[in-house]
């Protein structure tokens, strides 16, 4: 399933991560680019 998370605050980021761990394709969108870059670098 393809899922788009609009906003990557605490709830959006954790929820998106959980969906991704279950094998779903997750795209996160946020107005602050730093919030999206950081998880991808770990």
Tab-separated table of N, CA and C in Angstrom:
chain	number	residue	atom	x	y	z
A	1	UNK	N	0.843	-1.163	0.000
A	1	UNK	CA	0.000	0.000	0.000
A	1	UNK	C	0.898	1.239	0.000
A	2	UNK	N	0.484	2.286	-0.702
A	2	UNK	CA	1.207	3.554	-0.709
A	2	UNK	C	0.525	4.501	0.271
A	3	UNK	N	1.320	5.087	1.173
A	3	UNK	CA	0.787	5.968	2.213
A	3	UNK	C	1.552	7.278	2.181
A	4	UNK	N	0.834	8.395	2.273
A	4	UNK	CA	1.467	9.714	2.364
A	4	UNK	C	1.186	10.279	3.747
A	5	UNK	N	2.239	10.668	4.436
A	5	UNK	CA	2.101	11.299	5.750
A	5	UNK	C	2.300	12.799	5.555
A	6	UNK	N	1.265	13.573	5.825
A	6	UNK	CA	1.342	15.024	5.716
A	6	UNK	C	1.627	15.552	7.115
A	7	UNK	N	2.838	16.029	7.310
A	7	UNK	CA	3.275	16.469	8.637
A	7	UNK	C	4.051	15.355	9.315
A	8	UNK	N	5.252	15.671	9.743
A	8	UNK	CA	6.087	14.652	10.371
A	8	UNK	C	6.459	15.065	11.788
A	9	UNK	N	5.455	15.487	12.518
A	9	UNK	CA	5.661	15.724	13.940
A	9	UNK	C	5.777	14.375	14.633
A	10	UNK	N	5.642	14.357	15.940
A	10	UNK	CA	5.809	13.106	16.688
A	10	UNK	C	4.868	12.013	16.178
A	11	UNK	N	3.595	12.322	16.042
A	11	UNK	CA	2.615	11.301	15.640
A	11	UNK	C	2.828	10.866	14.195
A	12	UNK	N	2.997	11.815	13.285
A	12	UNK	CA	3.159	11.476	11.873
A	12	UNK	C	4.410	10.664	11.600
A	13	UNK	N	5.500	11.032	12.228
A	13	UNK	CA	6.763	10.331	11.999
A	13	UNK	C	6.726	8.913	12.561
A	14	UNK	N	6.211	8.759	13.756
A	14	UNK	CA	6.125	7.423	14.370
A	14	UNK	C	5.162	6.536	13.582
A	15	UNK	N	4.028	7.087	13.195
A	15	UNK	CA	3.050	6.317	12.427
A	15	UNK	C	3.626	5.898	11.076
A	16	UNK	N	4.284	6.829	10.392
A	16	UNK	CA	4.897	6.508	9.103
A	16	UNK	C	5.964	5.440	9.225
A	17	UNK	N	6.763	5.518	10.276
A	17	UNK	CA	7.803	4.517	10.513
A	17	UNK	C	7.190	3.139	10.746
A	18	UNK	N	6.131	3.083	11.518
A	18	UNK	CA	5.464	1.796	11.786
A	18	UNK	C	4.908	1.185	10.504
A	19	UNK	N	4.248	2.007	9.681
A	19	UNK	CA	3.731	1.497	8.407
A	19	UNK	C	4.871	0.994	7.522
A	20	UNK	N	5.985	1.713	7.485
A	20	UNK	CA	7.128	1.299	6.667
A	20	UNK	C	7.705	-0.029	7.153
A	21	UNK	N	7.746	-0.224	8.462
A	21	UNK	CA	8.260	-1.486	9.005
A	21	UNK	C	7.384	-2.669	8.623
A	22	UNK	N	6.103	-2.412	8.349
A	22	UNK	CA	5.196	-3.475	7.919
A	22	UNK	C	5.230	-3.674	6.406
A	23	UNK	N	6.148	-2.968	5.728
A	23	UNK	CA	6.340	-3.192	4.304
A	23	UNK	C	5.599	-2.240	3.381
A	24	UNK	N	4.928	-1.234	3.925
A	24	UNK	CA	4.221	-0.269	3.091
A	24	UNK	C	5.190	0.794	2.581
A	25	UNK	N	4.882	1.363	1.407
A	25	UNK	CA	5.687	2.451	0.845
A	25	UNK	C	5.152	3.754	1.424
A	26	UNK	N	5.968	4.448	2.224
A	26	UNK	CA	5.530	5.656	2.925
A	26	UNK	C	6.289	6.866	2.383
A	27	UNK	N	5.544	7.913	2.046
A	27	UNK	CA	6.126	9.187	1.637
A	27	UNK	C	5.741	10.227	2.674
A	28	UNK	N	6.737	10.888	3.249
A	28	UNK	CA	6.484	11.915	4.263
A	28	UNK	C	6.677	13.297	3.657
A	29	UNK	N	5.757	14.202	3.992
A	29	UNK	CA	5.818	15.578	3.512
A	29	UNK	C	5.729	16.503	4.715
A	30	UNK	N	6.643	17.460	4.771
A	30	UNK	CA	6.618	18.443	5.853
A	30	UNK	C	7.209	19.740	5.325
A	31	UNK	N	6.808	20.849	5.890
A	31	UNK	CA	7.349	22.130	5.429
A	31	UNK	C	8.776	22.360	5.919
A	32	UNK	N	9.209	21.613	6.940
A	32	UNK	CA	10.581	21.709	7.437
A	32	UNK	C	11.391	20.526	6.908
A	33	UNK	N	12.280	20.797	5.972
A	33	UNK	CA	13.052	19.746	5.314
A	33	UNK	C	13.908	18.939	6.292
A	34	UNK	N	14.374	19.559	7.377
A	34	UNK	CA	15.224	18.864	8.349
A	34	UNK	C	14.518	17.671	8.982
A	35	UNK	N	13.215	17.766	9.180
A	35	UNK	CA	12.477	16.665	9.808
A	35	UNK	C	12.472	15.421	8.933
A	36	UNK	N	12.528	15.610	7.635
A	36	UNK	CA	12.476	14.474	6.720
A	36	UNK	C	13.868	13.918	6.466
A	37	UNK	N	14.874	14.762	6.378
A	37	UNK	CA	16.236	14.305	6.087
A	37	UNK	C	16.822	13.470	7.220
A	38	UNK	N	16.613	13.852	8.459
A	38	UNK	CA	17.260	13.210	9.602
A	38	UNK	C	16.986	11.707	9.692
A	39	UNK	N	15.724	11.219	9.633
A	39	UNK	CA	15.505	9.766	9.747
A	39	UNK	C	16.160	8.979	8.618
A	40	UNK	N	16.253	9.543	7.423
A	40	UNK	CA	16.854	8.833	6.300
A	40	UNK	C	18.356	8.675	6.451
A	41	UNK	N	18.993	9.476	7.281
A	41	UNK	CA	20.441	9.420	7.438
A	41	UNK	C	20.879	8.423	8.493
A	42	UNK	N	19.962	7.843	9.244
A	42	UNK	CA	20.340	6.900	10.298
A	42	UNK	C	20.321	5.484	9.794
